[in-house]
């Protein structure tokens, strides 16, 4: 088995396959996880995967939440320090359905735990500092051409199947000719990572919270989004910025102060940008080649689906590849991966991610705090934490599941 890309999804897949006795070559261009916090909220379902992968305890110990801290979310109107706010994405509402509690930690800490676990598996050979450059497939096998990034080494590992877990600009997806469907928003987003102990003091008024969405009418439903990284000290912040913004030509300090709603002391450590768009591969399979994680689907981090859906891809594909190589899974089993996972992402994108933007935009356009009954309307927006309760990914219509094909 060949896996190109050893981010969270590729490494999770390598563990899944390696634990099932499959021989795996995992190729990852970076020697170490990249130090951007990115996907932090891990759902209860994801934690079940970590339990199966034998590293749930390690994950919980990797970046512990300090005593008195919490991992809840909240939505605020106009500024972080507003009087109008409500609890948001309260995943505790669905905890009874799962064997594990949810967790929250920076993506680089999650990746470090996965890297440590994969290193324990004799079945997996990891090539850090190597990159996939091209592949060729025939009816029996796939060959991946790989080269050392900072040296002249090259190899051509061969396997029965190749999985591209190489992120949203996936070489494997592109070279397979797999097309994507886009929903463009023509929006540039900034990601700041900053340190501020004063912000921690200011937010003591909302105990137990770790991520905060600030809805401002000027942004037409696009979020300004804060999250704790190292509790008490460091934070990330995403917000829409004008097209053409660079790290040099924009006043990020003013933007941050405005979103918080007061002057406060902070140091910016990192400024990055991403395009707000939803992209989904039209199929996740091309012959002996598959895509998983961001290589198959990418979208704004609205609702924390990205890394969690990617891990679910890895679990779904892993046992099917193993079953096929062990001789008890037929071709229809392998084909069911794309048929099950692609619609789950497409519906998540339409019914949740895009819907968040549309609903927030409509509310902000139609209601002002000066309107009579605004406070009740605002509180009414999240009665029952509906978006968490309503998220019911399922494989209705899958070729390997019997029944009526209805959820
Ligand atoms: C700014 C930002 C904020 C985000 N915030 C959230 C969030 O709050 N919640 C959430 O759930 N998700 C969030 N996400 C999304 C989340 O980070 C991704 O869904 C997740 O990283 C997907 O994992 P992956 O392994 O599929 O892809 P990636 O993490 O992109 O990993 C792909 C790996 O492939 C490697 N690679 C690429 N090309 C090659 C090659 N040719 N050869 C070898 N290796 C290669 C890369 O080095 C990388 O390690 C965010 C993403 C960004 C960019």
GROMACS .gro file of N, CA and C in nm, residues 190-318:
model
  387
  190UNK      N    1  -0.792   3.592   0.650
  190UNK     CA    2  -0.663   3.599   0.718
  190UNK      C    3  -0.667   3.505   0.838
  191UNK      N    4  -0.555   3.442   0.865
  191UNK     CA    5  -0.538   3.363   0.988
  191UNK      C    6  -0.425   3.426   1.068
  192UNK      N    7  -0.456   3.477   1.187
  192UNK     CA    8  -0.353   3.529   1.276
  192UNK      C    9  -0.333   3.430   1.390
  193UNK      N   10  -0.209   3.412   1.433
  193UNK     CA   11  -0.183   3.344   1.559
  193UNK      C   12  -0.118   3.449   1.647
  194UNK      N   13  -0.173   3.469   1.767
  194UNK     CA   14  -0.120   3.576   1.853
  194UNK      C   15  -0.118   3.533   1.998
  195UNK      N   16  -0.037   3.607   2.076
  195UNK     CA   17  -0.031   3.581   2.221
  195UNK      C   18  -0.095   3.696   2.296
  196UNK      N   19  -0.177   3.665   2.396
  196UNK     CA   20  -0.234   3.769   2.481
  196UNK      C   21  -0.286   3.709   2.611
  197UNK      N   22  -0.220   3.745   2.720
  197UNK     CA   23  -0.272   3.702   2.851
  197UNK      C   24  -0.390   3.789   2.890
  198UNK      N   25  -0.389   3.913   2.840
  198UNK     CA   26  -0.499   4.003   2.875
  198UNK      C   27  -0.632   3.954   2.816
  199UNK      N   28  -0.627   3.898   2.697
  199UNK     CA   29  -0.752   3.846   2.638
  199UNK      C   30  -0.806   3.732   2.724
  200UNK      N   31  -0.716   3.653   2.778
  200UNK     CA   32  -0.762   3.545   2.868
  200UNK      C   33  -0.835   3.605   2.988
  201UNK      N   34  -0.780   3.713   3.043
  201UNK     CA   35  -0.846   3.780   3.158
  201UNK      C   36  -0.983   3.833   3.116
  202UNK      N   37  -0.988   3.896   2.999
  202UNK     CA   38  -1.115   3.953   2.952
  202UNK      C   39  -1.222   3.847   2.932
  203UNK      N   40  -1.178   3.727   2.890
  203UNK     CA   41  -1.276   3.623   2.857
  203UNK      C   42  -1.311   3.534   2.976
  204UNK      N   43  -1.259   3.568   3.094
  204UNK     CA   44  -1.298   3.491   3.213
  204UNK      C   45  -1.448   3.505   3.238
  205UNK      N   46  -1.508   3.607   3.180
  205UNK     CA   47  -1.654   3.624   3.197
  205UNK      C   48  -1.733   3.512   3.129
  206UNK      N   49  -1.668   3.436   3.039
  206UNK     CA   50  -1.738   3.324   2.973
  206UNK      C   51  -1.664   3.194   3.009
  207UNK      N   52  -1.685   3.139   3.126
  207UNK     CA   53  -1.607   3.021   3.166
  207UNK      C   54  -1.635   2.900   3.077
  208UNK      N   55  -1.533   2.817   3.060
  208UNK     CA   56  -1.551   2.689   2.989
  208UNK      C   57  -1.548   2.700   2.838
  209UNK      N   58  -1.518   2.818   2.786
  209UNK     CA   59  -1.522   2.835   2.641
  209UNK      C   60  -1.380   2.836   2.582
  210UNK      N   61  -1.370   2.782   2.459
  210UNK     CA   62  -1.238   2.778   2.394
  210UNK      C   63  -1.242   2.830   2.251
  211UNK      N   64  -1.363   2.842   2.192
  211UNK     CA   65  -1.369   2.902   2.057
  211UNK      C   66  -1.491   2.992   2.048
  212UNK      N   67  -1.476   3.098   1.971
  212UNK     CA   68  -1.570   3.210   1.976
  212UNK      C   69  -1.591   3.262   1.835
  213UNK      N   70  -1.718   3.271   1.796
  213UNK     CA   71  -1.752   3.320   1.663
  213UNK      C   72  -1.813   3.459   1.680
  214UNK      N   73  -1.757   3.559   1.614
  214UNK     CA   74  -1.810   3.695   1.625
  214UNK      C   75  -1.879   3.730   1.493
  215UNK      N   76  -2.010   3.746   1.498
  215UNK     CA   77  -2.086   3.782   1.378
  215UNK      C   78  -2.105   3.932   1.372
  216UNK      N   79  -2.056   3.992   1.265
  216UNK     CA   80  -2.068   4.137   1.248
  216UNK      C   81  -2.143   4.164   1.119
  217UNK      N   82  -2.244   4.252   1.121
  217UNK     CA   83  -2.322   4.276   0.999
  217UNK      C   84  -2.236   4.314   0.879
  218UNK      N   85  -2.123   4.382   0.902
  218UNK     CA   86  -2.038   4.424   0.789
  218UNK      C   87  -1.984   4.306   0.710
  219UNK      N   88  -1.976   4.189   0.772
  219UNK     CA   89  -1.912   4.075   0.705
  219UNK      C   90  -2.012   3.980   0.639
  220UNK      N   91  -2.137   4.016   0.639
  220UNK     CA   92  -2.241   3.946   0.560
  220UNK      C   93  -2.242   3.795   0.581
  221UNK      N   94  -2.229   3.752   0.704
  221UNK     CA   95  -2.240   3.609   0.734
  221UNK      C   96  -2.107   3.535   0.737
  222UNK      N   97  -1.998   3.599   0.694
  222UNK     CA   98  -1.866   3.535   0.706
  222UNK      C   99  -1.814   3.561   0.847
  223UNK      N  100  -1.755   3.457   0.903
  223UNK     CA  101  -1.725   3.460   1.046
  223UNK      C  102  -1.593   3.529   1.078
  224UNK      N  103  -1.591   3.591   1.197
  224UNK     CA  104  -1.465   3.626   1.263
  224UNK      C  105  -1.454   3.525   1.376
  225UNK      N  106  -1.346   3.454   1.380
  225UNK     CA  107  -1.346   3.330   1.456
  225UNK      C  108  -1.219   3.322   1.543
  226UNK      N  109  -1.237   3.323   1.676
  226UNK     CA  110  -1.125   3.313   1.770
  226UNK      C  111  -1.119   3.172   1.827
  227UNK      N  112  -0.998   3.126   1.858
  227UNK     CA  113  -0.986   2.999   1.931
  227UNK      C  114  -0.864   3.003   2.021
  228UNK      N  115  -0.876   2.937   2.135
  228UNK     CA  116  -0.759   2.923   2.222
  228UNK      C  117  -0.664   2.819   2.164
  229UNK      N  118  -0.534   2.844   2.172
  229UNK     CA  119  -0.434   2.744   2.135
  229UNK      C  120  -0.371   2.694   2.264
  230UNK      N  121  -0.274   2.765   2.322
  230UNK     CA  122  -0.226   2.732   2.456
  230UNK      C  123  -0.310   2.813   2.553
  231UNK      N  124  -0.392   2.743   2.631
  231UNK     CA  125  -0.490   2.812   2.715
  231UNK      C  126  -0.422   2.916   2.806
  232UNK      N  127  -0.481   3.034   2.809
  232UNK     CA  128  -0.427   3.141   2.893
  232UNK      C  129  -0.325   3.226   2.822
  233UNK      N  130  -0.276   3.180   2.707
  233UNK     CA  131  -0.165   3.252   2.645
  233UNK      C  132  -0.185   3.278   2.495
  234UNK      N  133  -0.211   3.175   2.416
  234UNK     CA  134  -0.207   3.199   2.271
  234UNK      C  135  -0.340   3.165   2.205
  235UNK      N  136  -0.360   3.225   2.086
  235UNK     CA  137  -0.490   3.226   2.020
  235UNK      C  138  -0.472   3.221   1.870
  236UNK      N  139  -0.577   3.174   1.800
  236UNK     CA  140  -0.582   3.201   1.657
  236UNK      C  141  -0.704   3.286   1.628
  237UNK      N  142  -0.702   3.352   1.513
  237UNK     CA  143  -0.813   3.438   1.473
  237UNK      C  144  -0.823   3.435   1.321
  238UNK      N  145  -0.942   3.399   1.270
  238UNK     CA  146  -0.969   3.402   1.126
  238UNK      C  147  -1.068   3.514   1.100
  239UNK      N  148  -1.052   3.587   0.991
  239UNK     CA  149  -1.152   3.689   0.954
  239UNK      C  150  -1.138   3.723   0.806
  240UNK      N  151  -1.250   3.765   0.745
  240UNK     CA  152  -1.241   3.807   0.605
  240UNK      C  153  -1.160   3.936   0.593
  241UNK      N  154  -1.077   3.943   0.490
  241UNK     CA  155  -1.001   4.067   0.461
  241UNK      C  156  -1.021   4.099   0.313
  242UNK      N  157  -0.999   4.225   0.273
  242UNK     CA  158  -1.020   4.258   0.132
  242UNK      C  159  -0.928   4.177   0.041
  243UNK      N  160  -0.977   4.144  -0.079
  243UNK     CA  161  -0.894   4.073  -0.176
  243UNK      C  162  -0.768   4.156  -0.201
  244UNK      N  163  -0.655   4.092  -0.212
  244UNK     CA  164  -0.530   4.164  -0.235
  244UNK      C  165  -0.456   4.200  -0.106
  245UNK      N  166  -0.516   4.166   0.010
  245UNK     CA  167  -0.447   4.195   0.137
  245UNK      C  168  -0.320   4.112   0.148
  246UNK      N  169  -0.215   4.175   0.199
  246UNK     CA  170  -0.091   4.102   0.228
  246UNK      C  171  -0.055   4.128   0.374
  247UNK      N  172   0.046   4.059   0.422
  247UNK     CA  173   0.089   4.079   0.562
  247UNK      C  174   0.136   4.222   0.584
  248UNK      N  175   0.175   4.291   0.475
  248UNK     CA  176   0.233   4.425   0.489
  248UNK      C  177   0.133   4.538   0.470
  249UNK      N  178   0.024   4.515   0.394
  249UNK     CA  179  -0.058   4.630   0.353
  249UNK      C  180  -0.190   4.644   0.428
  250UNK      N  181  -0.200   4.582   0.545
  250UNK     CA  182  -0.328   4.583   0.616
  250UNK      C  183  -0.303   4.601   0.766
  251UNK      N  184  -0.398   4.669   0.833
  251UNK     CA  185  -0.382   4.694   0.978
  251UNK      C  186  -0.449   4.582   1.057
  252UNK      N  187  -0.374   4.474   1.079
  252UNK     CA  188  -0.430   4.358   1.150
  252UNK      C  189  -0.457   4.389   1.297
  253UNK      N  190  -0.378   4.480   1.354
  253UNK     CA  191  -0.400   4.513   1.495
  253UNK      C  192  -0.536   4.580   1.513
  254UNK      N  193  -0.571   4.669   1.420
  254UNK     CA  194  -0.701   4.737   1.430
  254UNK      C  195  -0.815   4.636   1.411
  255UNK      N  196  -0.796   4.542   1.319
  255UNK     CA  197  -0.900   4.441   1.293
  255UNK      C  198  -0.926   4.357   1.419
  256UNK      N  199  -0.818   4.319   1.485
  256UNK     CA  200  -0.830   4.234   1.604
  256UNK      C  201  -0.894   4.310   1.719
  257UNK      N  202  -0.854   4.434   1.736
  257UNK     CA  203  -0.908   4.516   1.844
  257UNK      C  204  -1.058   4.538   1.822
  258UNK      N  205  -1.094   4.562   1.697
  258UNK     CA  206  -1.234   4.586   1.666
  258UNK      C  207  -1.317   4.460   1.693
  259UNK      N  208  -1.264   4.345   1.658
  259UNK     CA  209  -1.340   4.220   1.678
  259UNK      C  210  -1.356   4.189   1.826
  260UNK      N  211  -1.255   4.221   1.906
  260UNK     CA  212  -1.266   4.195   2.052
  260UNK      C  213  -1.360   4.298   2.114
  261UNK      N  214  -1.350   4.422   2.071
  261UNK     CA  215  -1.440   4.525   2.123
  261UNK      C  216  -1.376   4.612   2.228
  262UNK      N  217  -1.246   4.602   2.247
  262UNK     CA  218  -1.173   4.690   2.338
  262UNK      C  219  -1.024   4.682   2.305
  263UNK      N  220  -0.951   4.784   2.348
  263UNK     CA  221  -0.804   4.778   2.336
  263UNK      C  222  -0.754   4.670   2.431
  264UNK      N  223  -0.656   4.592   2.388
  264UNK     CA  224  -0.593   4.494   2.478
  264UNK      C  225  -0.452   4.467   2.426
  265UNK      N  226  -0.367   4.413   2.515
  265UNK     CA  227  -0.227   4.392   2.476
  265UNK      C  228  -0.212   4.257   2.407
  266UNK      N  229  -0.144   4.255   2.291
  266UNK     CA  230  -0.120   4.127   2.223
  266UNK      C  231   0.001   4.138   2.132
  267UNK      N  232   0.059   4.022   2.101
  267UNK     CA  233   0.172   4.011   2.008
  267UNK      C  234   0.133   3.915   1.897
  268UNK      N  235   0.141   3.959   1.771
  268UNK     CA  236   0.108   3.869   1.660
  268UNK      C  237   0.232   3.786   1.623
  269UNK      N  238   0.215   3.654   1.619
  269UNK     CA  239   0.326   3.564   1.585
  269UNK      C  240   0.323   3.517   1.440
  270UNK      N  241   0.203   3.515   1.380
  270UNK     CA  242   0.192   3.454   1.247
  270UNK      C  243   0.076   3.519   1.173
  271UNK      N  244   0.097   3.551   1.046
  271UNK     CA  245  -0.012   3.599   0.960
  271UNK      C  246  -0.013   3.512   0.835
  272UNK      N  247  -0.125   3.447   0.808
  272UNK     CA  248  -0.139   3.365   0.687
  272UNK      C  249  -0.271   3.398   0.620
  273UNK      N  250  -0.294   3.341   0.504
  273UNK     CA  251  -0.417   3.368   0.428
  273UNK      C  252  -0.470   3.238   0.370
  274UNK      N  253  -0.601   3.230   0.352
  274UNK     CA  254  -0.661   3.118   0.278
  274UNK      C  255  -0.784   3.167   0.203
  275UNK      N  256  -0.812   3.101   0.092
  275UNK     CA  257  -0.928   3.138   0.009
  275UNK      C  258  -1.049   3.064   0.061
  276UNK      N  259  -1.158   3.139   0.083
  276UNK     CA  260  -1.279   3.074   0.133
  276UNK      C  261  -1.355   3.013   0.015
  277UNK      N  262  -1.352   2.885   0.005
  277UNK     CA  263  -1.421   2.813  -0.104
  277UNK      C  264  -1.450   2.670  -0.055
  278UNK      N  265  -1.548   2.609  -0.117
  278UNK     CA  266  -1.574   2.468  -0.090
  278UNK      C  267  -1.539   2.391  -0.217
  279UNK      N  268  -1.459   2.287  -0.204
  279UNK     CA  269  -1.422   2.205  -0.320
  279UNK      C  270  -1.443   2.059  -0.285
  280UNK      N  271  -1.507   1.985  -0.373
  280UNK     CA  272  -1.522   1.841  -0.350
  280UNK      C  273  -1.489   1.765  -0.477
  281UNK      N  274  -1.407   1.661  -0.462
  281UNK     CA  275  -1.372   1.577  -0.577
  281UNK      C  276  -1.498   1.506  -0.625
  282UNK      N  277  -1.513   1.494  -0.757
  282UNK     CA  278  -1.635   1.434  -0.811
  282UNK      C  279  -1.640   1.284  -0.790
  283UNK      N  280  -1.524   1.223  -0.774
  283UNK     CA  281  -1.517   1.083  -0.728
  283UNK      C  282  -1.392   1.072  -0.642
  284UNK      N  283  -1.392   0.976  -0.550
  284UNK     CA  284  -1.273   0.958  -0.465
  284UNK      C  285  -1.187   0.843  -0.512
  285UNK      N  286  -1.219   0.787  -0.632
  285UNK     CA  287  -1.144   0.672  -0.681
  285UNK      C  288  -1.118   0.685  -0.830
  286UNK      N  289  -0.996   0.651  -0.872
  286UNK     CA  290  -0.965   0.640  -1.015
  286UNK      C  291  -0.881   0.513  -1.030
  287UNK      N  292  -0.947   0.401  -1.059
  287UNK     CA  293  -0.876   0.272  -1.071
  287UNK      C  294  -0.821   0.231  -0.937
  288UNK      N  295  -0.689   0.215  -0.930
  288UNK     CA  296  -0.624   0.170  -0.806
  288UNK      C  297  -0.582   0.288  -0.717
  289UNK      N  298  -0.629   0.404  -0.753
  289UNK     CA  299  -0.588   0.526  -0.682
  289UNK      C  300  -0.709   0.589  -0.613
  290UNK      N  301  -0.689   0.630  -0.488
  290UNK     CA  302  -0.796   0.691  -0.408
  290UNK      C  303  -0.749   0.825  -0.353
  291UNK      N  304  -0.843   0.909  -0.317
  291UNK     CA  305  -0.809   1.031  -0.243
  291UNK      C  306  -0.889   1.033  -0.112
  292UNK      N  307  -0.830   1.095  -0.009
  292UNK     CA  308  -0.896   1.101   0.121
  292UNK      C  309  -0.857   1.232   0.190
  293UNK      N  310  -0.940   1.276   0.284
  293UNK     CA  311  -0.911   1.400   0.357
  293UNK      C  312  -0.922   1.521   0.267
  294UNK      N  313  -0.840   1.622   0.293
  294UNK     CA  314  -0.848   1.746   0.214
  294UNK      C  315  -0.818   1.724   0.066
  295UNK      N  316  -0.752   1.616   0.031
  295UNK     CA  317  -0.730   1.586  -0.110
  295UNK      C  318  -0.864   1.560  -0.180
  296UNK      N  319  -0.962   1.513  -0.102
  296UNK     CA  320  -1.093   1.481  -0.159
  296UNK      C  321  -1.193   1.595  -0.140
  297UNK      N  322  -1.175   1.670  -0.032
  297UNK     CA  323  -1.274   1.775  -0.001
  297UNK      C  324  -1.207   1.883   0.084
  298UNK      N  325  -1.228   2.008   0.048
  298UNK     CA  326  -1.175   2.114   0.133
  298UNK      C  327  -1.277   2.226   0.141
  299UNK      N  328  -1.272   2.299   0.250
  299UNK     CA  329  -1.380   2.393   0.280
  299UNK      C  330  -1.334   2.481   0.396
  300UNK      N  331  -1.405   2.592   0.421
  300UNK     CA  332  -1.366   2.674   0.536
  300UNK      C  333  -1.388   2.597   0.666
  301UNK      N  334  -1.312   2.631   0.768
  301UNK     CA  335  -1.322   2.555   0.894
  301UNK      C  336  -1.449   2.590   0.973
  302UNK      N  337  -1.562   2.600   0.905
  302UNK     CA  338  -1.687   2.636   0.969
  302UNK      C  339  -1.751   2.511   1.027
  303UNK      N  340  -1.751   2.499   1.156
  303UNK     CA  341  -1.812   2.383   1.220
  303UNK      C  342  -1.712   2.274   1.253
  304UNK      N  343  -1.584   2.293   1.217
  304UNK     CA  344  -1.480   2.197   1.255
  304UNK      C  345  -1.500   2.060   1.190
  305UNK      N  346  -1.541   2.057   1.062
  305UNK     CA  347  -1.564   1.927   0.998
  305UNK      C  348  -1.437   1.872   0.932
  306UNK      N  349  -1.344   1.961   0.893
  306UNK     CA  350  -1.234   1.922   0.804
  306UNK      C  351  -1.157   1.800   0.850
  307UNK      N  352  -1.090   1.812   0.960
  307UNK     CA  353  -1.003   1.702   1.003
  307UNK      C  354  -1.086   1.581   1.044
  308UNK      N  355  -1.205   1.606   1.099
  308UNK     CA  356  -1.289   1.496   1.147
  308UNK      C  357  -1.343   1.412   1.032
  309UNK      N  358  -1.388   1.478   0.925
  309UNK     CA  359  -1.436   1.403   0.809
  309UNK      C  360  -1.320   1.327   0.742
  310UNK      N  361  -1.202   1.386   0.746
  310UNK     CA  362  -1.085   1.319   0.687
  310UNK      C  363  -1.051   1.190   0.761
  311UNK      N  364  -1.056   1.194   0.894
  311UNK     CA  365  -1.029   1.070   0.971
  311UNK      C  366  -1.134   0.963   0.939
  312UNK      N  367  -1.258   1.007   0.920
  312UNK     CA  368  -1.365   0.912   0.889
  312UNK      C  369  -1.341   0.849   0.752
  313UNK      N  370  -1.290   0.928   0.656
  313UNK     CA  371  -1.251   0.871   0.526
  313UNK      C  372  -1.150   0.758   0.548
  314UNK      N  373  -1.050   0.787   0.633
  314UNK     CA  374  -0.942   0.690   0.654
  314UNK      C  375  -0.996   0.559   0.712
  315UNK      N  376  -1.088   0.571   0.808
  315UNK     CA  377  -1.146   0.448   0.868
  315UNK      C  378  -1.227   0.372   0.764
  316UNK      N  379  -1.305   0.445   0.685
  316UNK     CA  380  -1.393   0.380   0.587
  316UNK      C  381  -1.310   0.307   0.481
  317UNK      N  382  -1.206   0.376   0.431
  317UNK     CA  383  -1.126   0.317   0.324
  317UNK      C  384  -1.033   0.206   0.376
  318UNK      N  385  -0.981   0.226   0.497
  318UNK     CA  386  -0.879   0.135   0.549
  318UNK      C  387  -0.925  -0.010   0.554
   0.00000   0.00000   0.00000
